Structure formats: structure tokens, C-alpha cells
Amino acid sequence: MKEFIKSLEPRIIEVFNHLHNHAEISWEEHKTTEYLAQLLEAEGVRVKTFDNHTGLIGEIGDGKPVVAIRADIDALWQEVNGTFQANHSCGHDAHMSIALGVLFVLKKFYPNPNGTIRFIFQPAEEKGTGALKMVEKGVVDDVSYLYGMHLRPIQEIPDGSAVPSILHGGARFVRGTIKSDDAHGARPHLGQNAIEIGAHFVNLLNGIHIDPMQTYSAKMTAFQAGGESSNIIPGSATFSLDLRAQKNETMEELQKKVEGIGEHLTNYYGVDLSFEIGASIAAAEVSQEAQEKMKTAIIDVLGEEKCYPPLVTTGGDDFHFYTIKRPHLKASMLGIGCDLAPGLHHPNMTFNHKAMLTGIEILVKAIIATVEGECTT
């Protein structure tokens, strides 16, 4: 198998380059979906697309158990060398390439699985809404085990290593408004200064205290108020908040405290202050059974010394909505060391492309072992 995977490298690189050069942002991955569907159909895979959104699933085998692998397909919109464009700086082009590589290997060495192997190509991970849509469409209702993968930065694990699960934190992005009347710069007592209210908000955010054994943060990341006239005190403003917590319970407590700050400022200043959650990413809920199967596969491929402990990271991924919305799922996400630098979401992110072959081999072994193990239980 290892030699066959090595021989796949030119094809995997070709697929990767195509996906990288034709990046599409969340919910607009139309050509990406079409390209993936063509590749899957050429392999004789059953393909299902969706009428009202991008993304697709492919299947080989029949019946139960159903074991699935998920790859995210959207890119970020960011400035790259002076030009704003869709850009795969989070590695989703690699994730798709790895999932396709897994398919190519399974078709060669495990063409008639004792169950169903499902490939989920999910849109809009960067928006935090793609996994929820796939859950809504029932794509994991009959799945017993779900595996994902993600390239990891050089700051976390070295090239040639891997982790059996990624313990992402939760993230919540809040948009807010302050509404009041403007006032003359010479008569500040006749109105409320939205900028002062924003500054007060920041100070109160810094004063939030939760159990210090829990990791969390709350910060203001954007604030807009006022215009070109320097003699007008702005009564209205818009702002953004970024909330982070390593556990979902901590996130709920954090949000309650932020809402309490909003209520206090509303009453203290007599303004209309409101919040709206723009997106929410759940913290990881990892299955120990799935994690152990992934660990066994990593050790088989790389050796025990290259299998690092589960990785705790403050980054987020909507992959974890699958297990939260469907608690019967046993899921884990493979973390792949690949010399990724300068970092995820950097416009000029690079990584060792050979690491995709390692990811393919690990996932193939984990999936086969899972299917066979489920058949004997």
C-alpha cells in the first residue's frame, strides 16, 4: 500500500494545484463541487449533490456500518500580494486532496468494504455554518464513526508527526450596535458619546473573571463611530466582539457575562445597545474510541515516537457540530505535522506537500480498521 500511495503523488499534487488555483469562498464553491463530483464519478463512486447549496457526498460499499471522512472545501477571502481574492490559506485544498487520495487507495485495496464509506465534502467551514447544513440534510444520521483532518502549523507539531485528535476551542463572533442621538461638541451633556461607551465596554470586558483553570477570552475587534465633522459627538456606533473558550460550558458563561455588560451600559448611559451573534463555532467533543483508532493508525504509519498527544488549540472548526448535533457519532480529527508556515490564514501559507501522502495512509488505515471493527461488534 505504501508504494502505491507514493506512486499517487503526481496525481495528488495535480489535484491540489487545481483546487488551490481555483479557490472559492464559502457557499460559492460551485466549480469546486463540480470538479469533485467529476473525479468521484470517474472512480465509479455514488455521488449526491444538493439543489440549494454547494458541497457533495460520495459513497462506496453498501449497508452498515457507515464510516465517514469529512473534508472542508471553502477558501478565505483575503488580500494576497496586494489583491483581494479567494485563497486557500487554511489548507482546505490539501484536505480535499487527502480525502480523494483516501478514495483512490480504498478503491485499489478495499473496493468492497463490509459496509459503507462516505466522503463528505462540506462547504462553508470558514463561516461556521457548513457542518450545520450537512447535519440538517441528514448526511451523518446513519454514520457511526466520522473522521476529519487538518494541517497543523509548525508552531504546534513538527513535520513527519501527527496527533489523533484536535481539541479545538469554541469561538463566537458578535456584532453590536449603540444607538443614540448625536450632540454638539460644545454641549456634551445633551447626548451620550458612543466612543466613551465603547471604551467603557472594553474596560469591562477586561474585567470578566471566570474559573482561572478554564481558557477563555473576550475582546473588541472592531469599532466604528463618528464621521468627518470633528465637532459632532457621535451617539451611535457599531462594533464586533470575538469570544473564545476551550469548553462549550465556559462559552455559555462568558456570553452571559458579556450580555450583562451590555445591559449595564444600556441602563447606565440610557442608550439602545444590542447584540447579534454572527457565527458560533463549538468546542471539540472528541470520542475516545475514535481517537484511539486514529492513534493506532498513526503509530502504524509513523511509529510511536511520532504520534503526539491530542492537540489543544484555541482555533476553531465547525467539524465539532457534527458530534454536538448528533451525539451518537464517534468522531476525531487527525492533525498532520507538515512544516506549515508562517501560519494558518497567512496569505502566503506554505507546507510540505508530501505530508498529504502521510495523511492519506493514516486515514486509510483508520477507516479500514474502523469498518472491520464495527463489523465484528
Coordinates of C-alpha atoms in Angstrom, one line a residue:
M1 CA 0.0 0.0 0.0
K2 CA 2.8 2.4 0.9
E3 CA 4.4 2.1 -2.5
F4 CA 1.0 2.7 -4.2
I5 CA 0.4 5.8 -2.2
K6 CA 3.9 7.0 -3.1
S7 CA 3.0 6.5 -6.8
L8 CA -0.1 8.6 -6.3
E9 CA 2.0 11.7 -5.5
P10 CA 1.9 13.3 -9.0
R11 CA -1.9 12.8 -9.2
I12 CA -2.4 14.2 -5.7
I13 CA -0.3 17.2 -6.5
E14 CA -2.2 17.8 -9.7
V15 CA -5.5 17.7 -7.9
F16 CA -4.1 20.0 -5.1
N17 CA -2.8 22.6 -7.6
H18 CA -6.1 22.7 -9.4
L19 CA -8.0 23.2 -6.2
H20 CA -5.5 25.8 -5.0
N21 CA -5.7 27.8 -8.2
H22 CA -9.5 27.7 -8.4
A23 CA -10.3 28.6 -4.8
E24 CA -13.9 29.7 -4.0
I25 CA -15.3 31.3 -0.9
S26 CA -18.0 29.9 1.5
W27 CA -21.3 29.0 -0.1
E28 CA -19.9 29.8 -3.6
E29 CA -17.9 26.6 -4.2
H30 CA -19.8 25.8 -7.3
K31 CA -16.9 24.9 -9.6
T32 CA -15.1 23.1 -6.7
T33 CA -18.3 21.0 -6.2
E34 CA -18.5 20.2 -9.9
Y35 CA -14.8 19.3 -10.1
L36 CA -15.0 17.0 -7.1
A37 CA -18.2 15.3 -8.5
Q38 CA -16.5 14.6 -11.8
L39 CA -13.5 13.0 -10.0
L40 CA -15.7 10.9 -7.8
E41 CA -17.9 9.7 -10.7
A42 CA -14.9 8.8 -12.7
E43 CA -14.0 6.4 -9.9
G44 CA -17.4 4.8 -10.0
V45 CA -18.5 6.4 -6.7
R46 CA -22.1 7.1 -5.9
V47 CA -22.4 10.9 -5.8
K48 CA -25.1 13.1 -4.2
T49 CA -25.2 16.9 -4.7
F50 CA -27.7 19.3 -3.2
D51 CA -30.2 21.5 -5.0
N52 CA -29.9 24.6 -2.8
H53 CA -26.3 24.7 -1.7
T54 CA -22.7 23.6 -2.6
G55 CA -20.9 20.6 -1.3
L56 CA -21.5 16.9 -2.0
I57 CA -21.1 13.4 -0.7
G58 CA -19.7 10.2 -2.3
E59 CA -20.1 6.6 -1.2
I60 CA -18.5 3.2 -1.8
G61 CA -19.9 0.0 -0.4
D62 CA -23.3 -0.7 0.9
G63 CA -25.1 -1.2 4.2
K64 CA -23.9 -0.8 7.7
P65 CA -21.6 0.2 9.4
V66 CA -21.3 3.6 7.8
V67 CA -17.9 5.2 8.4
A68 CA -17.4 8.8 7.0
I69 CA -14.5 11.1 6.3
R70 CA -15.1 14.8 6.0
A71 CA -13.1 17.4 4.1
D72 CA -13.9 21.2 4.0
I73 CA -13.9 22.8 0.6
D74 CA -14.2 26.6 1.0
A75 CA -11.4 29.2 0.9
L76 CA -10.9 32.5 2.6
W77 CA -11.3 36.0 1.1
Q78 CA -8.2 37.9 1.8
E79 CA -5.5 40.2 0.4
V80 CA -2.7 38.3 -1.3
N81 CA 0.2 40.4 -2.6
G82 CA -2.0 43.5 -2.9
T83 CA -5.0 41.8 -4.4
F84 CA -8.2 40.6 -2.7
Q85 CA -9.1 37.1 -3.8
A86 CA -10.3 33.7 -2.7
N87 CA -7.3 32.0 -1.1
H88 CA -6.8 28.5 0.4
S89 CA -4.6 29.6 3.3
C90 CA -6.3 27.3 5.8
G91 CA -5.3 24.1 4.0
H92 CA -8.8 23.1 2.7
D93 CA -7.2 22.4 -0.7
A94 CA -5.0 19.8 1.0
H95 CA -7.9 18.3 2.9
M96 CA -9.8 17.7 -0.3
S97 CA -6.8 16.2 -1.9
I98 CA -6.2 13.9 1.1
A99 CA -9.8 12.7 1.1
L100 CA -9.6 12.0 -2.7
G101 CA -6.3 10.1 -2.1
V102 CA -8.0 8.0 0.5
L103 CA -10.7 7.2 -2.0
F104 CA -8.1 6.2 -4.7
V105 CA -6.3 3.9 -2.2
L106 CA -9.6 2.3 -0.9
K107 CA -10.7 1.6 -4.5
K108 CA -7.4 -0.2 -5.1
F109 CA -7.1 -2.2 -1.8
Y110 CA -10.6 -2.2 -0.3
P111 CA -13.0 -2.0 -3.2
N112 CA -15.8 -4.0 -1.5
P113 CA -15.9 -2.8 2.1
N114 CA -18.0 -4.6 4.7
G115 CA -20.3 -1.6 5.0
T116 CA -20.4 2.0 3.5
I117 CA -17.6 4.5 3.4
R118 CA -18.9 8.0 2.9
F119 CA -16.9 11.0 1.7
I120 CA -18.4 14.3 2.9
F121 CA -17.1 17.4 1.0
Q122 CA -18.5 20.1 3.2
P123 CA -18.9 23.8 2.2
A124 CA -18.6 26.9 4.4
E125 CA -16.4 25.8 7.2
E126 CA -14.9 29.3 7.4
K127 CA -18.4 30.7 8.0
G128 CA -19.1 28.1 10.7
T129 CA -22.3 27.1 9.1
G130 CA -21.5 24.3 6.6
A131 CA -21.5 21.4 9.1
L132 CA -24.8 22.5 10.4
K133 CA -26.3 22.5 6.9
M134 CA -24.9 19.0 6.3
V135 CA -26.4 17.8 9.6
E136 CA -29.7 19.3 8.6
K137 CA -29.6 17.3 5.3
G138 CA -29.1 14.1 7.3
V139 CA -25.7 13.2 5.9
V140 CA -24.5 11.8 9.2
D141 CA -27.7 10.4 10.7
D142 CA -26.6 6.8 9.9
V143 CA -22.9 7.3 10.4
S144 CA -21.2 5.5 13.3
Y145 CA -17.7 7.0 13.0
L146 CA -16.6 10.3 11.5
Y147 CA -13.0 11.3 10.8
G148 CA -11.6 14.7 9.7
M149 CA -8.2 16.1 9.1
H150 CA -6.3 19.4 9.4
L151 CA -2.8 20.6 8.6
R152 CA -1.1 21.9 11.7
P153 CA 1.3 24.9 11.9
I154 CA 5.0 24.3 12.6
Q155 CA 4.5 26.0 16.0
E156 CA 2.3 23.1 17.1
I157 CA 3.8 19.9 15.9
P158 CA 6.8 19.1 13.6
D159 CA 6.8 17.8 10.1
G160 CA 6.5 14.0 10.0
S161 CA 4.4 13.8 13.1
A162 CA 0.7 13.6 13.8
V163 CA -1.9 13.9 16.6
P164 CA -5.0 11.6 16.9
S165 CA -7.4 14.4 17.8
I166 CA -7.5 18.2 17.7
L167 CA -9.2 19.8 20.8
H168 CA -10.4 23.0 19.2
G169 CA -11.8 25.7 21.4
G170 CA -15.1 27.4 20.8
A171 CA -15.5 30.8 19.1
R172 CA -18.4 33.2 18.9
F173 CA -18.5 36.3 16.8
V174 CA -20.8 39.0 17.9
R175 CA -21.9 42.2 16.1
G176 CA -23.3 45.0 18.1
T177 CA -24.8 48.5 17.8
I178 CA -25.1 51.5 20.0
K179 CA -27.9 53.8 19.1
S180 CA -28.5 57.3 20.5
D181 CA -28.6 60.9 19.3
D182 CA -25.6 63.0 18.2
A183 CA -24.6 66.1 20.2
H184 CA -22.7 69.3 19.6
G185 CA -19.1 69.1 20.6
A186 CA -19.6 72.2 22.9
R187 CA -22.6 70.6 24.6
P188 CA -21.7 67.0 25.6
H189 CA -24.3 67.0 28.4
L190 CA -27.0 66.9 25.8
G191 CA -26.1 63.4 24.5
Q192 CA -24.1 60.3 25.0
N193 CA -20.7 59.7 23.4
A194 CA -20.7 56.3 21.7
I195 CA -16.9 56.2 21.7
E196 CA -16.8 56.6 25.5
I197 CA -19.4 53.8 25.8
G198 CA -17.2 51.6 23.6
A199 CA -14.1 52.4 25.8
H200 CA -16.1 51.6 28.9
F201 CA -17.2 48.3 27.2
V202 CA -13.6 47.3 26.6
N203 CA -12.6 48.0 30.2
L204 CA -15.5 45.9 31.5
L205 CA -14.6 43.1 29.1
N206 CA -11.1 43.1 30.6
G207 CA -12.6 42.7 34.0
I208 CA -14.5 39.5 33.2
H209 CA -13.5 36.7 35.6
I210 CA -14.3 33.0 35.1
D211 CA -12.6 30.0 36.7
P212 CA -8.9 30.6 36.0
M213 CA -8.5 26.9 35.3
Q214 CA -10.6 27.4 32.1
T215 CA -9.2 29.1 29.0
Y216 CA -11.3 32.0 27.7
S217 CA -11.0 35.5 26.2
A218 CA -13.3 38.3 25.2
K219 CA -12.1 41.2 23.1
M220 CA -13.5 44.0 20.9
T221 CA -12.1 43.6 17.4
A222 CA -13.9 46.4 15.5
F223 CA -15.5 49.8 16.4
Q224 CA -16.9 52.4 14.1
A225 CA -18.3 55.8 15.2
G226 CA -18.4 59.3 14.0
G227 CA -17.7 60.9 10.7
E228 CA -15.7 63.8 9.1
S229 CA -17.1 66.5 11.4
S230 CA -14.9 66.8 14.4
N231 CA -17.4 69.0 16.3
I232 CA -20.1 66.3 16.4
I233 CA -20.2 63.8 19.4
P234 CA -21.4 60.5 17.8
G235 CA -24.3 58.9 19.6
S236 CA -24.3 55.8 17.5
A237 CA -21.7 53.1 16.7
T238 CA -21.2 49.6 15.5
F239 CA -18.7 47.1 17.0
S240 CA -17.6 43.5 16.9
L241 CA -16.6 41.1 19.6
D242 CA -14.6 37.9 19.5
L243 CA -15.3 35.4 22.2
R244 CA -13.2 32.3 22.8
A245 CA -13.4 29.4 25.3
Q246 CA -11.9 26.0 25.4
K247 CA -15.1 24.4 26.6
N248 CA -18.7 24.9 25.5
E249 CA -19.9 25.4 29.1
T250 CA -17.4 28.1 29.6
M251 CA -18.5 29.8 26.4
E252 CA -22.1 30.0 27.7
E253 CA -20.9 31.5 30.9
L254 CA -18.8 34.0 29.0
Q255 CA -21.6 35.1 26.8
K256 CA -23.9 35.7 29.8
K257 CA -21.3 38.0 31.3
V258 CA -20.9 39.9 28.0
E259 CA -24.7 40.3 27.9
G260 CA -24.6 41.5 31.4
I261 CA -22.2 44.2 30.4
G262 CA -24.5 45.3 27.6
E263 CA -27.4 45.5 30.0
H264 CA -25.4 47.6 32.4
L265 CA -24.2 50.0 29.8
T266 CA -27.7 50.3 28.4
N267 CA -29.1 51.3 31.8
Y268 CA -26.1 53.5 32.8
Y269 CA -26.0 55.6 29.7
G270 CA -29.6 55.4 28.6
V271 CA -28.8 54.2 25.1
D272 CA -30.1 51.3 22.9
L273 CA -27.3 48.7 22.9
S274 CA -28.0 45.4 21.2
F275 CA -26.1 42.3 20.1
E276 CA -26.4 39.8 17.3
I277 CA -24.3 36.6 17.1
G278 CA -22.9 36.4 13.6
A279 CA -21.4 32.9 13.8
S280 CA -20.6 30.4 16.5
I281 CA -18.1 27.5 16.5
A282 CA -18.5 24.8 19.0
A283 CA -15.6 23.5 21.1
A284 CA -14.4 19.9 20.4
E285 CA -16.3 16.9 21.6
V286 CA -14.0 14.0 20.8
S287 CA -14.8 10.3 21.1
Q288 CA -12.2 8.4 22.9
E289 CA -12.9 5.3 20.7
A290 CA -12.4 7.3 17.5
Q291 CA -9.2 8.9 19.0
E292 CA -7.8 5.5 19.9
K293 CA -8.4 4.2 16.4
M294 CA -6.7 7.2 14.9
K295 CA -3.8 6.8 17.3
T296 CA -3.3 3.2 16.4
A297 CA -3.2 4.2 12.7
I298 CA -0.6 6.9 13.3
I299 CA 1.6 4.6 15.2
D300 CA 1.3 2.0 12.4
V301 CA 2.4 4.6 9.8
L302 CA 4.8 6.8 11.7
G303 CA 5.9 5.0 14.8
E304 CA 5.0 5.7 18.4
E305 CA 7.6 8.5 18.8
K306 CA 5.9 10.5 16.0
C307 CA 2.4 10.2 17.5
Y308 CA 1.9 13.2 19.7
P309 CA -0.8 13.7 22.4
P310 CA -4.1 15.2 21.5
L311 CA -3.5 18.8 20.5
V312 CA -5.2 21.6 22.4
T313 CA -5.7 24.7 20.3
T314 CA -7.7 28.0 20.6
G315 CA -8.5 27.8 17.0
G316 CA -12.0 26.6 16.0
D317 CA -13.6 24.3 13.4
D318 CA -17.2 23.6 12.7
F319 CA -16.4 19.8 12.4
H320 CA -17.4 19.5 16.1
F321 CA -21.0 20.5 15.4
Y322 CA -21.5 17.0 13.9
T323 CA -21.0 15.3 17.3
I324 CA -22.9 18.0 19.2
K325 CA -25.9 17.8 17.0
R326 CA -25.7 14.0 16.6
P327 CA -24.4 12.7 19.9
H328 CA -24.3 9.1 18.7
L329 CA -21.4 9.9 16.4
K330 CA -17.9 8.8 17.4
A331 CA -15.6 11.4 15.8
S332 CA -12.0 12.6 15.8
M333 CA -9.9 14.9 13.7
L334 CA -6.4 13.9 12.6
G335 CA -3.8 16.7 13.0
I336 CA -0.9 16.5 10.4
G337 CA 2.5 18.0 11.0
C338 CA 3.8 19.4 7.7
D339 CA 6.1 22.4 8.3
L340 CA 3.2 24.8 7.8
A341 CA 4.4 28.4 7.9
P342 CA 4.1 31.3 8.7
G343 CA 0.8 30.1 10.0
L344 CA -2.8 29.2 9.2
H345 CA -4.7 32.0 7.4
H346 CA -1.5 33.8 6.4
P347 CA -2.0 34.8 2.8
N348 CA 1.3 33.2 1.8
M349 CA 1.0 30.0 3.8
T350 CA 3.1 27.1 2.7
F351 CA 3.6 23.5 3.8
N352 CA 5.4 20.2 2.9
H353 CA 3.1 18.7 0.2
K354 CA 4.4 15.2 0.9
A355 CA 2.6 15.3 4.2
M356 CA -0.6 14.8 2.3
L357 CA 0.6 11.3 1.4
T358 CA 1.1 10.6 5.1
G359 CA -2.4 11.8 5.9
I360 CA -3.8 9.6 3.2
E361 CA -2.1 6.5 4.6
I362 CA -3.1 7.2 8.2
L363 CA -6.8 7.8 7.3
V364 CA -7.0 4.7 5.1
K365 CA -5.7 2.5 7.9
A366 CA -8.1 4.2 10.4
I367 CA -11.1 3.8 8.2
I368 CA -10.4 0.1 7.3
A369 CA -9.8 -0.8 10.9
T370 CA -13.0 1.0 11.9
V371 CA -15.2 -0.7 9.3
E372 CA -13.8 -4.1 10.1
G373 CA -14.0 -3.5 13.9
E374 CA -17.7 -2.4 13.6
C375 CA -18.5 -5.5 11.6
T376 CA -17.3 -7.7 14.5
T377 CA -19.1 -5.9 17.3

